[in-house]
CSV table of C-alpha atoms in Angstrom, one decimal:
chain,number,residue,atom,x,y,z
A,387,MET,CA,90.3,83.0,92.0
A,388,HIS,CA,86.7,82.2,93.2
A,389,ILE,CA,85.3,83.3,89.8
A,390,GLU,CA,87.7,80.9,88.1
A,391,LYS,CA,86.7,78.1,90.5
A,392,ASN,CA,83.0,78.6,89.9
A,393,VAL,CA,83.4,78.8,86.1
A,394,CYS,CA,85.5,75.6,86.1
A,395,ALA,CA,82.9,73.9,88.3
A,396,ASN,CA,80.1,74.9,85.9
A,397,LEU,CA,82.1,73.5,82.9
A,398,ILE,CA,83.1,70.2,84.6
A,399,GLY,CA,79.7,69.6,86.0
A,400,THR,CA,77.9,70.3,82.7
A,401,LEU,CA,80.3,68.3,80.5
A,402,LEU,CA,80.3,65.3,82.8
A,403,ASP,CA,76.6,65.7,83.7
A,404,ILE,CA,77.2,65.5,87.4
A,405,PRO,CA,73.9,65.5,89.4
A,406,GLY,CA,73.5,68.7,91.4
A,407,LYS,CA,76.4,70.4,89.5
A,408,THR,CA,75.3,70.3,85.9
A,409,LYS,CA,73.7,73.4,84.4
A,410,ASP,CA,71.8,71.3,81.9
A,411,GLY,CA,68.5,69.5,82.8
A,412,VAL,CA,64.8,69.5,82.2
A,413,LYS,CA,64.3,72.9,83.7
A,414,SER,CA,67.1,74.3,81.5
A,415,ARG,CA,65.5,72.8,78.4
A,416,LEU,CA,62.1,74.2,79.4
A,417,ASP,CA,63.7,77.6,79.6
A,418,LEU,CA,64.7,77.2,75.9
A,419,VAL,CA,61.1,76.4,75.0
A,420,GLU,CA,59.9,79.5,76.9
A,421,LEU,CA,62.5,81.7,75.2
A,422,ASN,CA,61.6,80.1,71.8
A,423,ILE,CA,65.2,79.3,70.9
A,424,ARG,CA,67.0,76.0,70.0
A,425,SER,CA,63.8,74.1,69.4
A,426,GLU,CA,65.8,71.0,68.5
A,427,LEU,CA,66.9,70.8,72.2
A,428,ALA,CA,63.3,70.9,73.6
A,429,PRO,CA,62.5,68.0,76.0
A,430,GLN,CA,60.5,65.2,74.4
A,431,VAL,CA,57.9,63.4,76.5
A,432,GLU,CA,57.9,59.6,75.6
A,433,GLU,CA,55.3,57.6,77.6
A,434,LYS,CA,56.3,58.2,81.2
A,435,LYS,CA,59.8,59.4,80.5
A,436,ILE,CA,61.2,62.7,79.4
A,437,PHE,CA,64.0,62.5,76.8
A,438,LEU,CA,66.5,65.3,76.5
A,439,PRO,CA,68.0,65.5,73.0
A,440,PRO,CA,71.9,65.6,73.1
A,441,ALA,CA,73.3,69.1,72.8
A,442,CYS,CA,76.7,70.0,71.2
A,443,TYR,CA,78.3,69.9,74.6
A,444,THR,CA,76.8,66.5,75.6
A,445,LEU,CA,79.4,63.8,76.1
A,446,SER,CA,78.7,60.1,75.6
A,447,ARG,CA,79.8,57.6,78.2
A,448,ALA,CA,82.9,56.7,76.1
A,449,GLU,CA,83.8,60.4,75.8
A,450,LYS,CA,83.4,60.9,79.6
A,451,PHE,CA,85.6,57.9,80.2
A,452,SER,CA,88.2,59.3,77.8
A,453,PHE,CA,88.1,62.6,79.7
A,454,CYS,CA,88.4,61.1,83.1
A,455,LYS,CA,91.1,58.6,82.0
A,456,THR,CA,93.3,61.4,80.6
A,457,LEU,CA,93.2,63.1,84.0
A,458,SER,CA,93.6,59.8,86.0
A,459,GLU,CA,96.8,59.0,84.0
A,460,LEU,CA,98.3,62.5,84.4
A,461,LYS,CA,101.6,62.9,86.2
A,462,VAL,CA,102.5,66.4,87.3
A,463,PRO,CA,105.9,67.6,88.8
A,464,GLU,CA,106.4,67.5,92.5
A,465,GLY,CA,104.6,70.3,94.3
A,466,TYR,CA,102.9,71.5,91.1
A,467,SER,CA,99.4,70.7,92.3
A,468,SER,CA,97.5,68.1,94.4
A,469,ASN,CA,97.3,64.5,93.1
A,470,ILE,CA,94.7,64.9,90.4
A,471,GLN,CA,94.6,61.1,90.0
A,472,SER,CA,93.1,60.6,93.4
A,473,LEU,CA,90.2,63.0,92.6
A,474,VAL,CA,89.0,61.1,89.5
A,475,SER,CA,86.5,58.2,89.6
A,476,LEU,CA,86.6,56.0,86.5
A,477,THR,CA,83.5,54.1,87.7
A,478,ASP,CA,81.2,57.0,88.4
A,479,LEU,CA,82.9,59.2,85.7
A,480,LYS,CA,83.1,62.1,88.1
A,481,LEU,CA,85.6,64.4,89.8
A,482,TYR,CA,85.5,64.5,93.6
A,483,GLY,CA,86.8,66.8,96.2
A,484,LEU,CA,88.2,69.5,94.0
A,485,LYS,CA,89.7,72.4,95.9
A,486,SER,CA,90.1,76.0,94.7
A,487,HIS,CA,93.7,75.4,93.5
A,488,ASP,CA,92.6,72.1,91.7
A,489,HIS,CA,90.1,74.1,89.7
A,490,HIS,CA,92.9,76.7,89.0
A,491,VAL,CA,95.2,74.0,87.6
A,492,LEU,CA,92.4,72.4,85.6
A,493,MET,CA,91.3,75.7,84.1
A,494,GLN,CA,94.8,76.9,83.3
A,495,GLN,CA,96.5,73.8,82.0
A,496,LEU,CA,94.7,70.5,82.1
A,497,LEU,CA,91.2,71.2,80.7
A,498,PRO,CA,92.3,72.2,77.2
A,499,MET,CA,94.3,69.0,77.0
A,500,ALA,CA,91.6,66.7,78.4
A,501,ILE,CA,88.8,67.8,76.0
A,502,ARG,CA,90.9,67.4,72.8
A,503,GLY,CA,89.1,65.0,70.4
A,504,ILE,CA,85.9,64.6,72.5
A,505,LEU,CA,83.9,67.7,71.6
A,506,PRO,CA,82.9,69.4,68.4
A,507,LYS,CA,85.6,71.8,67.2
A,508,HIS,CA,83.5,75.0,67.7
A,509,VAL,CA,82.6,74.1,71.3
A,510,ARG,CA,86.1,72.9,72.1
A,511,LEU,CA,87.7,76.2,70.8
A,512,ALA,CA,85.3,78.3,72.8
A,513,ILE,CA,86.2,76.5,76.0
A,514,ILE,CA,89.9,76.7,75.2
A,515,ARG,CA,89.6,80.4,74.5
A,516,LEU,CA,88.2,80.9,78.0
A,517,CYS,CA,91.1,78.9,79.5
A,518,PHE,CA,93.6,81.0,77.6
A,519,PHE,CA,91.9,84.1,79.0
A,520,PHE,CA,92.4,83.0,82.6
A,521,ASN,CA,95.9,82.0,81.8
A,522,ALA,CA,96.6,85.5,80.4
A,523,ILE,CA,95.3,87.4,83.3
A,524,CYS,CA,97.1,85.2,85.9
A,525,LYS,CA,100.6,86.0,84.7
A,526,LYS,CA,103.1,87.5,87.1
A,527,THR,CA,103.7,90.4,84.7
A,528,ILE,CA,101.0,91.9,82.4
A,529,ASP,CA,101.5,94.3,79.5
A,530,THR,CA,98.9,97.0,80.0
A,531,SER,CA,98.9,97.6,76.2
A,532,GLN,CA,97.4,94.1,75.7
A,533,LEU,CA,94.6,94.5,78.2
A,534,LYS,CA,92.3,96.0,75.6
A,535,GLY,CA,92.8,93.1,73.3
A,536,ILE,CA,92.2,90.6,76.1
A,537,GLN,CA,89.0,92.4,77.0
A,538,GLU,CA,87.7,92.2,73.5
A,539,ASP,CA,88.6,88.5,73.3
A,540,VAL,CA,86.8,87.5,76.4
A,541,VAL,CA,83.6,89.4,75.3
A,542,VAL,CA,83.7,87.3,72.0
A,543,THR,CA,84.4,84.1,74.0
A,544,LEU,CA,81.4,84.6,76.3
A,545,CYS,CA,79.2,85.3,73.2
A,546,LEU,CA,80.4,82.0,71.7
A,547,LEU,CA,79.6,80.1,74.9
A,548,GLU,CA,76.1,81.7,75.0
A,549,LYS,CA,75.5,80.2,71.5
A,550,TYR,CA,76.3,76.6,72.7
A,551,PHE,CA,75.5,76.4,76.4
A,552,PRO,CA,72.0,76.8,78.0
A,553,PRO,CA,71.0,80.1,79.7
A,554,SER,CA,71.2,78.4,83.1
A,555,PHE,CA,75.0,78.0,82.6
A,556,PHE,CA,75.5,81.7,82.9
A,557,THR,CA,75.1,82.4,86.6
A,558,ILE,CA,76.1,85.7,88.1
A,559,ILE,CA,79.6,84.5,88.7
A,560,VAL,CA,80.1,83.6,85.0
A,561,HIS,CA,79.0,87.1,84.0
A,562,LEU,CA,81.6,88.6,86.3
A,563,VAL,CA,84.3,87.3,84.0
A,564,VAL,CA,83.8,90.2,81.7
A,565,HIS,CA,84.8,92.7,84.5
A,566,LEU,CA,88.1,91.0,85.4
A,567,VAL,CA,90.2,93.0,83.0
A,568,ARG,CA,88.9,96.3,84.4
A,569,GLU,CA,89.8,95.0,87.9
A,570,ILE,CA,93.3,94.3,86.7
A,571,GLU,CA,93.6,97.9,85.3
A,572,PHE,CA,92.6,99.3,88.7
A,573,CYS,CA,94.3,96.9,91.1
A,574,GLY,CA,97.2,95.3,89.3
A,575,PRO,CA,98.1,91.6,88.6
A,576,VAL,CA,95.7,89.0,90.0
A,577,HIS,CA,98.4,86.9,91.8
A,578,LEU,CA,99.0,89.8,94.2
A,579,ARG,CA,95.4,89.6,95.4
A,580,TRP,CA,94.2,86.0,95.4
A,581,MET,CA,93.7,83.9,98.4
A,582,TYR,CA,95.8,80.8,97.7
A,583,PRO,CA,98.6,81.7,100.2
A,584,PHE,CA,96.0,82.3,103.0
A,585,GLU,CA,94.1,79.1,102.3
A,586,ARG,CA,97.4,77.2,102.5
A,587,TYR,CA,98.3,79.0,105.8
A,588,MET,CA,94.9,77.9,107.2
A,589,LYS,CA,96.3,74.4,107.3
A,590,VAL,CA,99.2,75.6,109.5
A,591,LEU,CA,96.8,77.4,111.8
A,592,LYS,CA,94.7,74.3,112.2
A,593,THR,CA,97.8,72.3,113.4
A,594,TYR,CA,98.1,74.9,116.3
A,595,VAL,CA,94.7,73.8,117.7
A,596,ARG,CA,95.2,71.5,120.7
A,597,ASN,CA,92.0,72.4,122.6
A,598,ARG,CA,89.0,72.3,120.3
A,599,ASN,CA,86.9,74.2,122.8
A,600,ARG,CA,89.3,77.2,122.4
A,601,PRO,CA,90.6,77.1,118.8
A,602,GLU,CA,91.2,80.9,118.6
A,603,GLY,CA,93.3,81.0,121.8
A,604,CYS,CA,95.4,78.0,120.7
A,605,MET,CA,96.2,79.7,117.4
A,606,VAL,CA,97.2,83.0,119.1
A,607,GLU,CA,99.4,81.3,121.7
A,608,ASN,CA,101.2,79.1,119.2
A,609,TYR,CA,101.7,82.1,116.8
A,610,ILE,CA,103.3,84.1,119.6
A,611,VAL,CA,105.6,81.3,120.6
A,612,GLU,CA,106.6,80.9,116.9
A,613,GLU,CA,107.3,84.6,116.6
A,614,ALA,CA,109.4,84.5,119.8
A,615,ILE,CA,111.5,81.6,118.6
A,616,GLU,CA,112.1,83.2,115.2
A,617,PHE,CA,113.2,86.4,117.0
A,618,CYS,CA,115.6,84.6,119.3
A,619,SER,CA,117.0,82.6,116.4
A,620,GLU,CA,118.5,85.8,114.9
A,621,PHE,CA,120.8,86.1,117.9
A,622,ILE,CA,122.0,82.5,118.0
A,623,ALA,CA,122.5,82.0,114.2
A,624,GLY,CA,126.3,81.9,114.5
A,625,VAL,CA,126.4,79.7,117.6
A,626,SER,CA,127.7,76.2,117.3
A,627,SER,CA,125.0,73.7,118.1
A,628,ILE,CA,125.4,70.8,120.5
A,629,GLY,CA,124.2,67.2,119.9
A,630,LEU,CA,124.1,66.6,116.1
A,631,ASN,CA,127.2,67.8,114.3
A,632,SER,CA,127.0,70.0,111.3
A,633,SER,CA,127.6,67.2,108.8
A,634,VAL,CA,124.6,65.3,110.1
A,635,ILE,CA,122.4,68.4,109.9
A,636,LYS,CA,123.6,69.1,106.4
A,637,ASN,CA,122.8,65.6,105.3
A,638,ASN,CA,119.3,65.8,106.8
A,639,SER,CA,118.5,69.1,105.1
A,640,ASN,CA,116.3,69.4,102.1
A,641,MET,CA,118.9,70.9,99.9
A,642,ASP,CA,121.2,69.0,97.5
A,643,ARG,CA,120.8,65.5,98.8
A,644,ALA,CA,120.1,62.1,97.3
A,645,LEU,CA,116.6,60.5,97.5
A,646,SER,CA,117.9,56.9,97.3
A,647,ALA,CA,120.8,54.7,98.1
A,648,SER,CA,123.8,55.0,95.8
A,649,SER,CA,125.0,52.3,93.4
A,650,PHE,CA,128.4,52.4,91.7
A,651,ILE,CA,129.1,51.9,88.0
A,652,LYS,CA,132.2,52.2,85.8
A,653,PRO,CA,131.3,54.4,82.8
A,654,SER,CA,133.4,54.4,79.7
A,655,LYS,CA,136.3,56.8,79.4
A,656,GLU,CA,134.4,58.8,76.7
A,657,GLN,CA,131.4,59.2,79.0
A,658,LEU,CA,133.6,60.2,82.0
A,659,ASP,CA,135.5,62.7,79.9
A,660,GLN,CA,132.3,64.3,78.7
A,661,ALA,CA,131.0,64.6,82.3
A,662,HIS,CA,134.3,66.1,83.4
A,663,ILE,CA,134.3,68.7,80.6
A,664,TYR,CA,130.9,70.0,81.8
A,665,VAL,CA,132.4,70.6,85.2
A,666,ILE,CA,135.2,72.9,83.9
A,667,ARG,CA,135.9,74.9,80.7
A,668,ILE,CA,136.7,78.2,78.8
A,669,GLN,CA,140.5,79.2,78.8
A,670,HIS,CA,141.4,76.2,76.7
A,671,MET,CA,139.0,77.3,73.9
A,672,GLU,CA,140.8,80.7,73.8
A,673,SER,CA,144.2,79.0,73.5
A,674,LEU,CA,143.0,76.8,70.7
A,675,ARG,CA,141.8,79.9,68.7
A,676,LYS,CA,145.2,81.6,69.1
A,677,LEU,CA,147.2,78.5,68.1
A,678,ASN,CA,145.1,77.9,65.0
A,679,SER,CA,144.5,81.5,64.0
A,680,SER,CA,146.8,81.3,61.0
A,681,LYS,CA,145.4,77.9,59.9
A,682,ALA,CA,142.2,77.3,58.0
A,683,ARG,CA,140.4,75.7,61.0
A,684,SER,CA,136.7,76.0,61.2
A,685,LYS,CA,134.7,76.8,64.4
A,686,LYS,CA,133.4,73.2,64.3
A,687,TRP,CA,136.9,71.7,64.3
A,688,ILE,CA,138.0,74.0,67.2
A,689,GLN,CA,134.9,72.9,69.2
A,690,GLU,CA,135.6,69.2,68.6
A,691,GLU,CA,139.3,69.6,69.4
A,692,HIS,CA,138.3,71.4,72.6
A,693,ASN,CA,136.1,68.5,73.7
A,694,ARG,CA,138.8,65.9,72.8
A,695,SER,CA,141.8,67.5,74.5
A,696,PHE,CA,140.6,69.8,77.3
A,697,SER,CA,141.0,67.4,80.2
A,698,ARG,CA,144.5,66.6,79.2
A,699,TRP,CA,145.4,70.2,78.6
A,700,LEU,CA,144.2,71.2,82.1
A,701,SER,CA,146.1,68.4,83.8
A,702,THR,CA,149.3,69.5,82.0
A,703,ARG,CA,148.9,73.1,82.9
A,704,VAL,CA,148.3,72.4,86.6
A,705,ALA,CA,151.2,70.0,86.7
A,706,LEU,CA,153.6,72.6,85.3
A,707,ALA,CA,152.3,75.2,87.7
A,708,LEU,CA,152.9,72.9,90.7
A,709,GLU,CA,156.6,72.7,89.9
A,710,VAL,CA,156.9,76.4,90.9
A,711,PRO,CA,157.5,76.6,94.7
A,712,LYS,CA,155.1,79.5,95.3
A,713,ASN,CA,152.2,78.9,93.0
A,714,SER,CA,148.5,79.9,93.2
A,715,ILE,CA,147.1,76.4,92.6
A,716,THR,CA,144.4,75.7,95.2
A,717,PRO,CA,143.7,72.2,96.4
A,718,SER,CA,140.4,72.3,94.7
A,719,LEU,CA,141.9,73.1,91.3
A,720,ARG,CA,144.6,70.4,91.8
A,721,TRP,CA,142.0,67.7,92.4
A,722,ILE,CA,139.8,68.9,89.5
A,723,ALA,CA,142.8,68.7,87.2
A,724,HIS,CA,143.6,65.3,88.5
A,725,GLY,CA,140.2,64.1,87.2
A,726,PRO,CA,137.3,62.3,88.7
A,727,SER,CA,137.3,58.9,90.3
A,728,LEU,CA,136.6,56.0,87.9
A,729,ASP,CA,133.8,54.8,90.1
A,730,VAL,CA,130.7,56.9,89.7
A,731,ALA,CA,127.8,56.9,92.2
A,732,THR,CA,124.4,56.8,90.6
A,733,TYR,CA,121.0,57.6,92.2
A,734,SER,CA,117.4,57.3,91.2
A,735,GLY,CA,116.5,60.6,92.7
A,736,TYR,CA,118.2,63.8,93.9
A,737,ILE,CA,117.2,67.2,95.3
A,738,ILE,CA,119.1,70.2,93.9
A,739,ASN,CA,118.3,73.8,95.0
A,740,GLY,CA,115.0,72.6,96.4
A,741,TYR,CA,113.9,70.9,93.1
A,742,TYR,CA,113.3,67.2,92.8
A,743,TYR,CA,114.9,65.2,90.0
A,744,HIS,CA,114.0,61.6,89.3
A,745,THR,CA,115.2,59.0,86.8
A,746,LYS,CA,112.6,57.7,84.3
A,747,ARG,CA,112.6,54.3,86.0
A,748,ARG,CA,111.8,55.9,89.4
A,749,ASP,CA,109.0,58.0,87.8
A,750,ASP,CA,107.3,55.0,86.3
A,751,ILE,CA,106.4,53.7,89.8
A,752,ARG,CA,105.4,57.1,91.2
A,753,ARG,CA,102.3,59.3,90.9
A,754,VAL,CA,104.4,62.4,90.1
A,755,GLN,CA,106.9,62.9,87.3
A,756,ASN,CA,110.2,64.8,87.7
A,757,SER,CA,112.3,63.1,85.0
A,758,GLY,CA,111.5,65.6,82.2
A,759,VAL,CA,114.0,68.4,81.9
A,760,SER,CA,114.6,71.4,79.6
A,761,ARG,CA,117.7,73.5,79.1
A,762,THR,CA,118.3,76.7,77.2
A,763,ALA,CA,121.9,76.8,76.2
A,764,THR,CA,124.2,78.7,73.8
A,765,THR,CA,125.2,76.2,71.2
A,766,MET,CA,126.6,76.0,67.7
A,767,GLN,CA,124.0,75.7,65.0
A,768,VAL,CA,124.7,74.8,61.3
A,769,SER,CA,122.5,75.4,58.3
A,770,SER,CA,123.4,71.9,56.8
A,771,SER,CA,125.8,69.1,57.3
A,772,LYS,CA,128.3,70.8,54.9
A,773,ASP,CA,128.4,74.0,56.9
A,774,LYS,CA,131.8,74.4,58.5
A,775,ASN,CA,131.3,77.7,60.2
A,776,PRO,CA,128.3,77.4,62.6
A,777,VAL,CA,126.9,80.4,64.5
A,778,MET,CA,126.4,80.6,68.2
A,779,SER,CA,122.8,81.0,69.3
A,780,ASP,CA,120.4,80.0,72.1
A,781,MET,CA,118.5,76.7,71.7
A,782,THR,CA,116.1,74.9,74.1
A,783,PHE,CA,116.8,71.2,74.6
A,784,TYR,CA,114.3,68.8,76.0
A,785,GLY,CA,115.1,65.4,77.4
A,786,VAL,CA,114.4,62.7,80.0
A,787,ILE,CA,116.7,61.8,82.9
A,788,ARG,CA,118.0,58.2,82.5
A,789,GLU,CA,120.7,58.3,85.1
A,790,ILE,CA,121.9,60.7,87.9
A,791,TRP,CA,125.6,60.7,88.4
A,792,GLU,CA,127.6,62.0,91.4
A,793,ILE,CA,131.2,62.5,90.2
A,794,ASP,CA,133.7,62.2,93.0
A,795,TYR,CA,136.8,64.4,92.8
A,796,HIS,CA,138.3,62.7,95.9
A,797,GLN,CA,138.8,65.3,98.6
A,798,LEU,CA,136.2,67.6,97.1
A,799,GLN,CA,133.4,65.4,98.3
A,800,ASN,CA,133.7,67.0,101.7
A,801,GLY,CA,132.6,70.3,100.3
A,802,ASP,CA,136.0,71.9,99.4
A,803,LEU,CA,134.6,72.9,96.0
């Protein structure tokens, strides 16, 4: 991870020409003169000033502004990385205070996007190849049969970079990139050995320090107390707590709760039926196939009929079953068959299974974005509008959250479902 950090720092510093971090300067150009290569980049002495001819990687002020503006307007999902916007200065055209993980995110995802259209194609492709290399070796699972190809690619990539960047760019840490694939062959995937978890845990250890004269002792004492509390909690896990009741604790937890106050709307019957269908399904589809097996009904017609009549069919089935004195209809199923309330609570944000979901309107005023969603689902696909017999296959859908609904099935709101 430190190799990735230093390579990224070299690239950012050289592209933005940050003083003290750039690998291009008068001394670098004099090295070219001494090596008798790239004579067109040799420094030119004009009166009392030294002029450095622009290289293929040199960015104009407008291009630097475009690079920084792309990063300053970027919105990443909650918890994906630190706030990149706060690390960009549009006045100085620099990046400040980058940590190791910030360099990791830049190198893996953001740098290829930020340099599009502001560098010559051959330089841009060489940098993107290097980013793809780090992306490939940082996967959770790596196919060992592909390591040979990855090694050959990174050798070619470094040779391309040597054609465009000055010799001073290639510090010892940059040359170590060529040995990373062999390290993976010996030690396994990179993510099992990098230091990000320990660097994050250092922040926790720093909070333990109450006496700055004895930081080590504070960390040890607090760690022992924490271990003792976790050990004791195993014995009192099933004990009823006093003070706050369970419902209050549940509402204050970080799982499955709203992030804003609710507002109520009355959706159309078609919208409410569509939401209701997503809650429950399946047996009705089988009954439709049996009833229409002798008729020339297409799969498309059966699917549309299922969407139209499923809620009514379920309500009728449950009502008939309730007429029998000893039936197996649970209260949950009875309320589901009854249908949801006509008043639907809407929220601008919600936490489900630890993930944040925001509406587009909420995202517009925040520095992170959690309104984009994707879903891989088995759906019917047709070859044309005239195709009456679609096939079932997986398809990935992308969308933006406009509204978040909480459908109320009356008594089920207390957790019966």
